[in-house]
Amino acid sequence: MKRNFVYLIIFALAVITISEMIGFQSIPIGPFTVSLLPLVFAILITMFLGFKIFRAGFWKKVYSDENVHFAGKYLLFIMLPLMARYGADVAPQIRDILEVGWVFLIQEFGNLGTVLIGLPIAITLGLRREAIGATLGIGREGELAYISEKYTLESKEGRGVLSIYIIGTLFGAVFFSVFAPILLDIGFSPEALAMASGVGSGSMMSAASATLAARLPEMESTILAYAAASQLLTSFVGTFTMVFLAAPLQQFMYKFLIRGDK
């Protein structure tokens, strides 16, 4: 176990070094420009080397079950310094944030989008009880805890939320780092996109806001502050939105869309 852990640390440092050497890259695609952070390259490298065809020798030790369990268990602690940094970014912009405070509250209703849009699509694709876990939210810790307590993770609902949790962990940061600058090129306000970055996931928020800040360095402090404030609010108010609005709405829609399902 200790030796495998050392291999994990060496591998992580190597990936970080390579990703930082690649640096921030902008790729023009038609009228849009896709911006890729070193974080994206780090995720892609680790995902690619995690394929079974590479699971031999050194890579087998890096991707051992013990290391995978360790990384998942302590990911939250690794994110804490980043969250502290974003918390510090809020203070200098607190006056501007308070002036548009009502917008931050209204944006929380966006959490209902996964139910209003995602649930019908999931049912159309053939999901049933799994759709309840998969569309309650973006499948982060809050949704995971709620579904776990109400249905258990061994249930169909539990499999649904676990699937989204895994997909979000693997692809969430990559998607947000690519999607945010595309919306910026379409004409969305940087402030609005910064607010929208706070979806309840630290890695997704960091990827989106950092990409926006890299594209608009003159607005970096504002973007990071708005994203951090939105993230903090989502982590708090989003829980009540999920329990008292999203979950009842989801049950009503599910019964309407799937009559007679048990």
Backbone as a ProteinNet text record, in pm:
[ID]
protein_1_A
[PRIMARY]
MKRNFVYLIIFALAVITISEMIGFQSIPIGPFTVSLLPLVFAILITMFLGFKIFRAGFWKKVYSDENVHFAGKYLLFIMLPLMARYGADVAPQIRDILEVGWVFLIQEFGNLGTVLIGLPIAITLGLRREAIGATLGIGREGELAYISEKYTLESKEGRGVLSIYIIGTLFGAVFFSVFAPILLDIGFSPEALAMASGVGSGSMMSAASATLAARLPEMESTILAYAAASQLLTSFVGTFTMVFLAAPLQQFMYKFLIRGDK
[TERTIARY]
83.2	0	86.8	187.9	272	349.1	398.6	473.7	383.7	261.8	168.4	132.1	124.3	94	206.2	329.9	444.7	436.6	401.1	384.4	277.1	169.7	61.5	110.4	187.4	239.4	332.8	422.1	514.7	437.9	337.7	256.7	183	124.4	50.7	142.8	261.6	356.8	398.2	415.9	453.3	341.5	218.2	103.7	88.4	102.8	93.4	200.5	324	434.3	408.2	364.7	336.2	222	116.9	2.1	39.2	121.1	163.8	256.2	333.7	419.3	334.8	224.7	132.8	68.1	29.8	-23.7	-164.1	-206.4	-338.8	-339.3	-434.8	-442.4	-579.3	-580.9	-704.7	-713	-821.6	-839.8	-959.1	-937.7	-1051	-1127.2	-1257.8	-1346	-1458.5	-1444.6	-1542.6	-1545	-1666	-1676.3	-1643.6	-1620.2	-1595.3	-1447.8	-1409.6	-1275.3	-1287.2	-1240.3	-1243.7	-1114.4	-1128.3	-1012.2	-991.3	-868.7	-837.1	-731.2	-765.8	-673.8	-582.3	-470.6	-386.9	-465.6	-567.6	-652.1	-716.5	-760.9	-825.1	-726.9	-604.9	-503.7	-467	-462.8	-432.5	-540.7	-667	-777.1	-771.8	-748.2	-745	-630.1	-514	-398.6	-427	-478.8	-504.7	-616.5	-716.9	-823.7	-770.1	-687.3	-633.6	-545.8	-460.1	-370.8	-443.3	-568	-645.1	-713.7	-705.1	-765.4	-697.5	-772.7	-723.3	-599.7	-586.9	-472.5	-339.5	-346.8	-225.3	-206.2	-301.8	-297.2	-194.3	-68.9	38.7	160.3	241.5	364.5	339.3	405.3	397.1	254.5	183.3	48.1	-48	-25.8	-111.9	-97.2	25	48	-12.7	-6.5	-64.1	-215.6	-278.6	-424.4	-474	-404.9	-448.5	-578.2	-650.9	-777.4	-755.3	-642	-613.3	-595.3	-522.4	-499.1	-626.8	-706.6	-832.9	-924.2	-930.2	-1013.2	-959.9	-828.6	-767	-797.5	-782.4	-804.7	-949	-1043.2	-1182.9	-1219.3	-1163.2	-1196.1	-1145.9	-1026.1	-964.6	-970	-1050.7	-1063.9	-1116.3	-1212.1	-1269.6	-1163	-1071.7	-968.2	-870.8	-846.4	-757.8	-819.3	-954.6	-1023.7	-1035.6	-1014.4	-1035.1	-947.5	-816.5	-737.3	-789.5	-837.6	-893.4	-1019.1	-1105.2	-1226.7	-1194.4	-1090.7	-1049	-1001.4	-931.1	-882.9	-1001.2	-1102.3	-1218.1	-1299.6	-1301.8	-1368.5	-1302.4	-1169.9	-1096.7	-1122.3	-1152.1	-1179.9	-1312.4	-1403.1	-1534.6	-1525.4	-1443	-1439.2	-1417.4	-1317.8	-1296.9	-1414.3	-1495.7	-1607.3	-1742.8	-1741.8	-1865.5	-1970.2	-1930.4	-2026.6	-2101.7	-2026.9	-2091.3	-2180.3	-2135.7	-2213.8	-2346.1	-2343	-2465	-2562.6	-2510.5	-2596.8	-2679.5	-2627	-2701.4	-2739.1	-2752.6	-2779.3	-2903.5	-3010.1	-3134.5	-3115.7	-3021.4	-2995.2	-2937.4	-2850.9	-2793.2	-2902.6	-3002.5	-3110.2	-3197.6	-3231.1	-3317	-3249.5	-3117.4	-3049	-3058.4	-3090.3	-3103.6	-3219.1	-3316.5	-3425.1	-3375.1	-3255.6	-3195.4	-3167.5	-3159.9	-3139.1	-3255.1	-3369.7	-3485.2	-3474.4	-3376.7	-3361.7	-3334.2	-3260	-3230.8	-3357.8	-3456.8	-3584.9	-3673.6	-3691.2	-3782.5	-3738.5	-3608.3	-3555.7	-3500.4	-3422.2	-3353.2	-3443.6	-3544.2	-3630.7	-3706.7	-3774.7	-3842.9	-3748.5	-3627.7	-3531	-3485.9	-3457.7	-3413.2	-3519.4	-3644.6	-3753.1	-3769.1	-3753.4	-3760.9	-3650.5	-3532.7	-3420.2	-3436.3	-3537.3	-3564.1	-3538.1	-3488	-3467.1	-3600.1	-3605.9	-3726.6	-3689.8	-3684.5	-3651.3	-3509.6	-3422.2	-3285.6	-3287.5	-3389.6	-3398.6	-3416.2	-3477.6	-3498.2	-3363.7	-3274.2	-3142.1	-3056.9	-3075.6	-2989.4	-3025.6	-3150.9	-3193.9	-3234.8	-3213.2	-3248.7	-3162.9	-3039.6	-2947.1	-2829.8	-2713.8	-2595.7	-2519	-2579.2	-2520.3	-2396.6	-2390.4	-2275.8	-2312.5	-2236.8	-2250.2	-2389.9	-2454.6	-2587.3	-2690.3	-2693	-2786.6	-2752.8	-2622.7	-2578.3	-2627.5	-2615	-2659	-2810	-2884.1	-3030.7	-3082.2	-3033	-3077.8	-3035.2	-2914.6	-2865.2	-2953.5	-2995.4	-3078.4	-3219.5	-3274.7	-3414.1	-3433	-3337.9	-3357.6	-3247.3	-3132.2	-3007.1	-2938.3	-2806.9	-2729.3	-2740.8	-2797.6	-2817	-2945.1	-3028.2	-3154.7	-3130.8	-3237.2	-3227.6	-3200.2	-3263.3	-3237.9	-3091.7	-3038.8	-2899	-2803.5	-2833.1	-2748.7	-2752.6	-2869	-2880.9	-2794.4	-2799.9	-2720.3	-2572	-2535.6	-2394.6	-2338.4	-2419.1	-2374.5	-2343.4	-2433.8	-2411.7	-2293.2	-2276.5	-2163	-2030.9	-2023.3	-1900.5	-1876.2	-1982.1	-1968.2	-1926.2	-1987.1	-1950.8	-1807.2	-1761.6	-1623.2	-1525.4	-1558.5	-1467.7	-1470.3	-1591.4	-1604.5	-1654	-1700.3	-1760.3	-1669	-1548.1	-1455.1	-1417.4	-1399.6	-1366.2	-1480.2	-1603.2	-1719.2	-1733.3	-1724.8	-1745	-1634.2	-1512.6	-1402.5	-1413.5	-1483.2	-1503.6	-1631.6	-1737.5	-1869.3	-1876.6	-1813.2	-1819.9	-1766.4	-1647.4	-1599.9	-1683	-1746.1	-1835.2	-1953.9	-2012.7	-2123.3	-2077.1	-1953.4	-1897.2	-1888.8	-1845.3	-1835.4	-1972.6	-2073.8	-2208.6	-2261.7	-2215.6	-2258	-2311.5	-2300.2	-2346.2	-2256.9	-2316.1	-2242.2	-2140.8	-2018.3	-1918.4	-1966.5	-2037.2	-2088.4	-2192.2	-2279.5	-2381.5	-2317.7	-2217.1	-2148.9	-2072.1	-2016	-1945.5	-2043.5	-2161.5	-2263.5	-2305	-2321.3	-2365.4	-2259.2	-2136.3	-2028.6	-2048.6	-2116.2	-2135.5	-2251.3	-2230.3	-2338	-2342.3	-2249.5	-2245.7	-2129.4	-2043.9	-1924.8	-1802	-1709.9	-1589.8	-1504.8	-1486.5	-1401.9	-1465.3	-1597.8	-1665.6	-1663.9	-1689.7	-1685.4	-1546.7	-1445.2	-1307.1	-1269.9	-1310.8	-1277.7	-1343.6	-1472.2	-1544.6	-1493.7	-1480.8	-1440.1	-1295.8	-1207.6	-1067.4	-1053.5	-1133.7	-1129.7	-1179.6	-1287.5	-1340.3	-1239.2	-1177	-1078.5	-958	-919.6	-807.2	-841.3	-968.7	-1012.2	-1028	-1064.9	-1088.2	-1006.7	-876	-791	-822.2	-876.1	-908.6	-1028.4	-1106.1	-1222.3	-1200.6	-1076.9	-1048.7	-1105.6	-1083.2	-1129.4	-1281	-1349.8	-1496.3	-1549.7	-1492	-1537.3	-1517.9	-1401.2	-1374.2	-1461.8	-1485.9	-1570	-1714.6	-1768.1	-1906.5	-1922.6	-1825.7	-1833	-1826.9	-1737.6	-1722.6	-1847.4	-1904.1	-2026	-2141.4	-2151.8	-2256.4	-2239.5	-2115.6	-2087.4	-2125.3	-2090.4	-2123.3	-2274.8	-2344.4	-2489.2	-2556	-2506.7	-2562.5	-2544.8	-2429.5	-2403.1	-2500.3	-2548.8	-2640.8	-2787.5	-2826.2	-2965.3	-3003.2	-2906.2	-2935.2	-2987.7	-2944.4	-2993	-3142.5	-3187.9	-3330.5	-3410.9	-3352.6	-3420	-3441.5	-3340.3	-3350.2	-3457.5	-3456	-3545.9	-3690.8	-3712.5	-3848.8	-3910.2	-3829.1	-3883.2	-3854.6	-3725.5	-3688	-3744.4	-3730	-3775.2	-3927.2	-4010.8	-4155.5	-4196.5	-4135.6	-4166.3	-4129.6	-4017.5	-3973	-4070.9	-4117.7	-4212.5	-4342.4	-4390.3	-4512.8	-4495.4	-4385.1	-4361.6	-4343.5	-4273.1	-4248.4	-4379.4	-4467.5	-4595.6	-4681.7	-4667.3	-4744	-4690.5	-4557.6	-4494.9	-4497.5	-4486.5	-4484.3	-4601.9	-4715.8	-4834.1	-4826.3	-4854.3	-4858.1	-4724.3	-4614.2	-4482.5	-4466.7	-4412.5	-4390.7	-4243.4
-120.8	0	126	132.4	251.1	272.3	160.5	174.4	223.9	168.7	212.9	360	404.6	544.5	634.7	591.1	667.6	676.8	566.5	567.8	667.9	675.4	769.1	913.1	945.6	1081.6	1117.4	1024.7	1049.6	1072.7	987.3	999.9	1133.2	1174.4	1300.6	1419.6	1418.4	1527.5	1532	1415	1409	1464.2	1426.9	1474.8	1625.7	1676.4	1820.6	1895.6	1842.8	1906.6	1911.4	1798.8	1792.2	1887	1888	1972.8	2120.8	2158.5	2297.8	2336.1	2241.2	2268.8	2290.7	2216	2238.1	2375.5	2410.1	2543.1	2565.7	2691.8	2732.6	2736.4	2667.3	2658.7	2705.3	2782.4	2827.2	2764.9	2694.8	2625.6	2686	2754.9	2811.8	2702.5	2701.1	2607.3	2689.2	2721.3	2805.7	2942.7	2989.6	3122.4	3121.6	3002.7	2991.6	2962.8	2990	2957	2874.5	2750.8	2661.6	2679	2714.2	2737.9	2617.9	2565.4	2447.1	2480.9	2458.6	2482.8	2362.9	2382.2	2267	2160.3	2202.9	2108.1	2008.2	2056	1968.5	1864	1906.3	1812.2	1709.7	1754.2	1661.5	1553.6	1595.1	1498.3	1402	1455.1	1370.3	1269.4	1314.5	1224	1110.7	1145	1041.8	948.2	1001.2	915.1	819	871.3	789.5	676.6	709.7	608.2	512.2	543.5	455.2	342.2	342.5	233.3	100.9	-6.1	-137.4	-181.3	-134.6	-177.5	-129.3	-26.4	25.1	-30.4	-112	-160.6	-272.4	-238	-335.6	-263.4	-336.1	-280	-159.1	-48.8	73.4	126	123.8	179.7	99.5	-31.3	-114	-73.5	-34.7	8.4	146.6	232.9	367.2	360.4	278.5	268.8	150.5	119.8	10.8	50.1	-48.7	-22.6	64.8	44.3	123.9	271.4	297.7	435.8	503.3	429.5	484.9	519.3	430.7	455.6	575.8	584.8	696	828.3	832.8	957	1003.3	909.5	946.6	993	927.3	957.4	1094	1132.5	1256.2	1369.6	1353.6	1460.3	1588.2	1574.4	1691.3	1770.8	1702.5	1772	1844.1	1784.4	1847.8	1976.4	1979.5	2096.7	2209.2	2181.2	2282.4	2407.7	2394.5	2516.8	2600.7	2533.3	2606.3	2681.6	2614.4	2680.5	2798.4	2785.8	2896.1	3014.2	2983.5	3090.6	3163.4	3086.6	3149.5	3228	3178.2	3254.3	3389.5	3392.2	3518.6	3611.6	3554.1	3636.6	3710.7	3659.2	3720.9	3855.9	3864.1	3983	4114.6	4126.4	4255.8	4298.1	4200.7	4231.2	4224.7	4223.4	4200.1	4307	4432.3	4539.2	4512.9	4477.9	4449.3	4325.6	4226.9	4103.3	4130.7	4215.1	4246.4	4325.6	4408.5	4488.2	4401.8	4286.1	4195.9	4068.1	4078.8	3960.3	3884.1	3955.8	3889.3	3800.3	3835.9	3753.5	3618.9	3620.1	3494.9	3403.3	3462.6	3380.9	3323.6	3406.9	3360.4	3250.9	3259.2	3158.4	3019.5	3011.8	2881.7	2800.6	2871.3	2799	2722.5	2757.6	2682.5	2538.1	2510.1	2372.2	2281	2341.7	2262.6	2217	2270.9	2234.9	2087.4	2025.4	1882.9	1799.4	1847.6	1776.7	1810.2	1938.6	1981.7	1934.6	1934.6	1895.8	1754.2	1722.8	1593.8	1474.3	1487.4	1373.4	1322.7	1408.1	1358.5	1292.6	1349.7	1291.1	1154.8	1143.9	1016.5	908.5	943.3	846.4	807.6	903.7	874.8	778.5	790.4	702.3	562.5	543.3	410.1	392.2	496.2	486.3	493.7	429.1	435.3	489.7	405.8	455.4	512.5	465.2	520.1	669	711.8	851.9	944.5	894.2	977.2	1015.8	919.8	950.8	1030.6	1005.7	1067.4	1211.8	1252.9	1387.3	1477	1434.6	1519.5	1644.9	1634.3	1746.9	1708	1767.2	1733.1	1615.6	1548.5	1424.8	1443.6	1553.3	1571.3	1522.9	1567.8	1510.9	1528.7	1644.8	1669.1	1569.7	1551.6	1456.2	1313.4	1285.3	1151	1118.8	1214.6	1193.3	1177.5	1259.9	1254.4	1120.6	1080.3	953.5	836.1	845.2	737.7	719.4	829.7	822.4	775.1	818.8	788.6	652.4	615.1	492.9	389.2	428.4	350.9	346.9	332	331.7	199.9	96.6	-31.3	-33.2	67.5	74.8	123.7	119.5	171.6	321.4	391.8	535.2	560	474.7	486.3	465.1	367.2	343.9	463.8	528.8	646	761.1	792.8	905.5	872.5	746.9	708.5	721.2	686.1	697.1	841.8	932.8	1074.5	1128.4	1080.5	1123.9	1087	964.3	918.2	994.7	1011.9	1083.8	1228.4	1290.8	1427.7	1440.8	1341.9	1342.9	1329.9	1243.5	1218.2	1328.8	1377.5	1467.3	1607.4	1627.8	1755.6	1874.8	1868.8	1981.1	2006.5	1899.2	1914.7	1983.9	1938.2	1996.7	2144.9	2179.8	2318.1	2409.5	2360.4	2443.4	2470	2383.2	2401.2	2478.7	2448.3	2505.2	2652.8	2691.4	2830.5	2929.8	2908.2	3004.4	3005	2892.1	2889.6	2983	2977.2	3066.5	3211.6	3233.7	3369	3422.2	3338.7	3379.8	3403.4	3330.6	3350.1	3487.8	3538.7	3671.1	3681.2	3573.2	3576.8	3668.3	3731.6	3820.9	3743.5	3793.9	3726	3711.1	3814.3	3806.2	3693.8	3682.6	3577.4	3439.3	3424.4	3295.2	3262.9	3366.3	3344.4	3295.2	3356.2	3309.9	3166.9	3138.4	3004.6	2899.4	2940.5	2844.9	2776	2843.4	2786.3	2688.9	2570.3	2472	2374.3	2386.8	2294.8	2198	2211.2	2126.6	2215.5	2193.4	2275.5	2264.9	2142.3	2123.5	2184.9	2170.2	2227.3	2379.1	2435.5	2580.5	2634.6	2567.5	2612.1	2608.6	2501.9	2489.1	2598.7	2623.8	2724.6	2865.3	2900.2	3036	3064.2	2964.9	2986.1	3005.8	2933.5	2950.7	3088.5	3131.8	3265.5	3373.2	3355.4	3452.5	3458.1	3342.7	3340.3	3413.2	3404	3473.2	3622.9	3661.3	3802.6	3840.1	3848.2	3874.5	4005.4	4104.4	4231.7	4219.4	4110.4	4087.7	3970.1	3928.3	3807.7	3813.6	3924.4	3933.4	3926.8	3992.1	3991.3	3852.2	3785.5	3651.7	3552.3	3553.1	3459.3	3486.2	3613.6	3648.3	3606	3633.8	3597	3444.5	3374.8	3228.3	3170.6	3224.2	3174.1	3201.8	3322.9	3356.2	3266	3242	3154.3	3012.3	2966.2	2831	2816.6	2915.4	2910.5	2911.8	2994.5	3002.9	2874	2816.5	2691.8	2579.4	2576.6	2472.3	2480.2	2601.7	2619.5	2616.8	2715.7	2726.6	2610.4	2562.4	2454.1	2328.7	2304	2187	2198	2317	2337.8	2336.4	2390.7	2387	2243.2	2159.8	2019.1	1947.3	1965.2	1889.3	1935.3	2068.1	2119.9	2154.3	2165.8	2198.4	2089	2055.3	1960.9	1821.4	1770	1633.1	1617.4	1706	1693.5	1709.7	1806.1	1824.7	1701.2	1642	1522	1406.3	1387.3	1279.8	1300.7	1424.4	1455.5	1427.8	1475.2	1455	1307.6	1235.8	1093.4	1015.2	1042.2	972.8	1008.3	1133.3	1174	1109.9	1102.1	1047.2	893.6	832.5	685.3	642.7	629.5	588.9	439.6	408.1	268.1	205.7	285.1	227.6	217.4	105.9	83.1	89.5
0	0	0	87.5	96.4	-32.6	-90.8	-215.1	-327.1	-336.2	-438.8	-421.7	-296.6	-270.5	-321.2	-303.9	-356.1	-507.9	-574.2	-719	-760.6	-682.9	-712.8	-704.9	-602.2	-585.9	-701.4	-737.8	-849.1	-977.9	-1000.9	-1122.3	-1125.1	-1011.2	-1005.2	-1034.9	-978.2	-1002.9	-1149.6	-1211.1	-1352.6	-1441.2	-1410.4	-1488.4	-1474.6	-1351.8	-1328	-1406.6	-1404.6	-1476.3	-1626.1	-1682.5	-1826.3	-1863.4	-1780.7	-1808.8	-1803.3	-1705.7	-1695.3	-1810.8	-1859.7	-1975.4	-2100.9	-2112.7	-2225.1	-2212.5	-2088.7	-2061	-2113.1	-2109.6	-2156.4	-2308.5	-2368.6	-2513.6	-2562.5	-2669.6	-2733.1	-2871.4	-2896.9	-3024.3	-3097	-3210.4	-3285.6	-3359.1	-3338.9	-3409	-3471.1	-3598.2	-3665	-3600.3	-3563.9	-3501.1	-3352.1	-3295.9	-3152.6	-3124.8	-3002	-2955.5	-2828.4	-2833.9	-2718.8	-2640.4	-2514.3	-2427.9	-2336.8	-2335.7	-2256.2	-2151.8	-2027.3	-1916.9	-1895.3	-1824.7	-1787.3	-1712.7	-1635.4	-1563.5	-1659.5	-1774.7	-1872.8	-1923.8	-1954	-2004.3	-1896.6	-1770.8	-1661.4	-1651.2	-1663.1	-1656.3	-1774.1	-1893.1	-2012.6	-2007.1	-1958.9	-1949.4	-1851.8	-1734.6	-1633.8	-1677.5	-1749.3	-1800.6	-1905.7	-1996.9	-2105.9	-2051.7	-1955.5	-1899.5	-1805.4	-1773.4	-1688.4	-1761.9	-1896.4	-1973.5	-1939.3	-1949.4	-1907.9	-1986.8	-2110.7	-2192.1	-2133.3	-2045.7	-1981.9	-1841.1	-1794.7	-1657	-1640.6	-1653.2	-1633.7	-1576.5	-1503.4	-1448.3	-1360.6	-1392.6	-1313.1	-1307.7	-1422.1	-1427.9	-1341.1	-1332.7	-1247.9	-1101.9	-1063	-925.3	-900.6	-1001.8	-987.9	-974.2	-1060.3	-1061.7	-978.7	-873.9	-786	-716.5	-669.6	-600.3	-477.7	-408.9	-289.4	-324	-432.8	-473.4	-522.7	-597.6	-647.5	-530.1	-431.9	-313.4	-235.7	-221.5	-149.6	-218.6	-351.9	-426.6	-413.8	-424.1	-412.2	-272.7	-172.2	-33.3	8.6	-37.4	9.4	-91.8	-197.3	-296.4	-232.4	-140.9	-74.7	-0.6	68.4	143.2	50.3	-65.5	-162.8	-216	-224.9	-278.2	-175.4	-46.3	56.5	38.6	10.2	-11.2	-127.7	-232	-345.8	-305.2	-225.8	-180.1	-89.4	-6.6	79.8	-3.8	-112.2	-200.9	-264.9	-311.1	-372.6	-269.7	-145.2	-40.5	-19.9	-27.1	-12.8	-130.7	-248.4	-365.9	-353.6	-270.6	-257.4	-186.3	-82.5	3.5	-72	-161.5	-228	-317.1	-358.8	-449.3	-378	-245.7	-171.3	-199.3	-219.9	-246.3	-377	-482.4	-610.7	-601.8	-526	-512.1	-441.9	-336.3	-263	-349	-438.7	-524.9	-619.8	-656.6	-746.5	-672.9	-540	-458.9	-500.1	-540.3	-578.3	-699.5	-786.9	-905.3	-863	-763	-713.5	-658.6	-592.1	-537.1	-647.6	-746.2	-855.8	-935.9	-951.9	-1032.5	-970.4	-840.9	-777.7	-836.2	-896.2	-961	-1083.6	-1128.4	-1238.9	-1201.3	-1069.2	-1024.6	-1064.6	-1095.7	-1136.7	-1281.5	-1353	-1493.8	-1516.4	-1425.1	-1442.6	-1434.8	-1357.4	-1346.9	-1466.3	-1493.1	-1598.7	-1737.4	-1761.1	-1892.3	-1891.4	-1788.4	-1785.7	-1764.8	-1677.4	-1646.5	-1769.5	-1845.9	-1966.1	-2066.3	-2080.4	-2173.6	-2124.4	-1993.1	-1936.6	-1954.2	-1932.4	-1948.5	-2094.7	-2184.1	-2327.7	-2370.1	-2306.9	-2338.8	-2279.8	-2195.7	-2142.5	-1994.3	-1925.9	-1782.1	-1709	-1593.5	-1512.9	-1374.8	-1271.8	-1138.9	-1134.2	-1222.3	-1228.2	-1260.4	-1336	-1376.2	-1256.3	-1148.9	-1030.1	-968.1	-957.8	-904.8	-1001.5	-1130	-1230.8	-1261.3	-1234.2	-1274.9	-1159.6	-1035.9	-922.3	-918	-963.2	-967.3	-1054.9	-1027.9	-1107.5	-1049.2	-951	-899.8	-815	-739.7	-650.9	-509.4	-410.6	-276.8	-217.9	-241.2	-187.3	-238.3	-370.9	-430.3	-389.3	-380.9	-341.4	-199.5	-109.7	28.6	36.5	-38.2	-33.7	-86.2	-202.2	-261.2	-174.1	-117	-32.1	90.2	150.3	270.7	238.6	127.5	97	30.4	-59.3	-136.5	-114.5	-61.9	-51.5	-188.2	-185.3	-310.1	-384.8	-321.6	-389.6	-472	-456.5	-529.4	-672.1	-752.4	-888.8	-887.2	-794	-780.6	-742.8	-655.5	-614.8	-730.8	-815	-933.1	-1026.7	-1033.9	-1120.5	-1074.7	-943.9	-894.1	-894.1	-867.7	-872.8	-1014	-1112.7	-1252.3	-1287.3	-1247.6	-1276.1	-1197.3	-1074.8	-992.9	-1059.8	-1109.6	-1174.9	-1304.2	-1385.1	-1511.5	-1486.2	-1383.6	-1351.6	-1305.4	-1229	-1181.6	-1298	-1394.3	-1506.2	-1611.2	-1643.8	-1757.9	-1722.9	-1597.2	-1561.7	-1583.7	-1530.1	-1542.7	-1687.6	-1765.4	-1907.3	-1980.1	-1955.3	-2022.4	-1990.1	-1861.5	-1821.4	-1874.3	-1878.7	-1927.4	-2076.9	-2149.4	-2293.3	-2320.3	-2244.8	-2271.6	-2234.5	-2123.6	-2077.4	-2181	-2239.3	-2340.2	-2467.4	-2501.1	-2617.9	-2595.1	-2475.6	-2443.6	-2440.8	-2399.1	-2399	-2541.3	-2634.5	-2774.4	-2836.8	-2789.3	-2841	-2801.1	-2686.8	-2644.5	-2504.2	-2425.7	-2288.6	-2205.2	-2104.8	-2016.9	-1933.6	-1918.7	-1834	-1689.6	-1639.2	-1502.6	-1489.3	-1589.9	-1586.2	-1592.6	-1676.1	-1687.6	-1560.2	-1497.5	-1371.1	-1264.4	-1257.1	-1163.2	-1194.1	-1322.3	-1363.3	-1335.6	-1313.2	-1284.4	-1150.5	-1057.6	-924.7	-921.5	-975.1	-987.5	-870.5	-777.9	-665.4	-668.7	-767.2	-778.7	-781.9	-688.4	-683.3	-808.2	-860.5	-978.6	-1102.4	-1117.3	-1233.7	-1228.7	-1109.6	-1093.7	-1122.2	-1071.3	-1092.2	-1240.1	-1309.2	-1450.3	-1532.1	-1507	-1584.1	-1555	-1427.6	-1391.2	-1430.3	-1415.1	-1452.9	-1603.2	-1681.4	-1826.3	-1866.3	-1802.9	-1831.4	-1791.5	-1676.9	-1629.7	-1722.9	-1778.1	-1871.6	-2001.5	-2042.3	-2163.8	-2140.4	-2017.2	-1985	-1861	-1874.7	-1757.1	-1687.1	-1759.1	-1696.3	-1601.8	-1614.5	-1528.2	-1434.4	-1416.6	-1339.9	-1198.6	-1127.8	-988.9	-981.1	-1073.2	-1073.8	-1104.3	-1204.8	-1244.1	-1130.4	-1069.6	-961.3	-839.6	-810.8	-695.9	-718.5	-837.3	-867.7	-866.2	-923	-926.8	-786.3	-703.1	-566.9	-484.1	-498.1	-424.6	-467.1	-596.7	-647.8	-596.4	-592.3	-543.2	-396.1	-316.2	-174	-152.6	-230.1	-217.4	-263.2	-370.3	-420.9	-319.2	-254.9	-156.4	-39	-10.1	102.5	57	-26	-69.8	-161.3	-240	-333.2	-265.7	-142.8	-68.7	-42.1	0.6	26.7	-103.2	-209.4	-339.5	-383.3	-361.5	-400.6	-319.8	-188.8	-100.6	-113.1	-114.9	-107.2	-243.6	-346.7	-479	-581.6	-598.5	-704	-679.9	-558.5	-529.9	-544.2	-484.9	-506	-651.7	-722.6	-864.1	-944.1	-910.3	-981.2	-960.8	-837.7	-809.2	-885.8	-888.8	-962.6	-1111.6	-1169.8	-1312.1	-1345.2	-1256.8	-1282.7	-1285.3	-1188.3	-1184.3	-1305.1	-1351.9	-1469.6	-1596.3	-1608.2	-1728.6	-1731.2	-1614.2	-1605.6	-1518.6	-1576.8	-1500.6	-1468	-1342.1	-1302.1	-1269.9	-1280.5	-1248.1	-1097.8	-1051.2	-909.4	-875.7
[MASK]
++++++++++++++++++++++++++++++++++++++++++++++++++++++++++++++++++++++++++++++++++++++++++++++++++++++++++++++++++++++++++++++++++++++++++++++++++++++++++++++++++++++++++++++++++++++++++++++++++++++++++++++++++++++++++++++++++++++++++++++++++++++++++++++++++++++

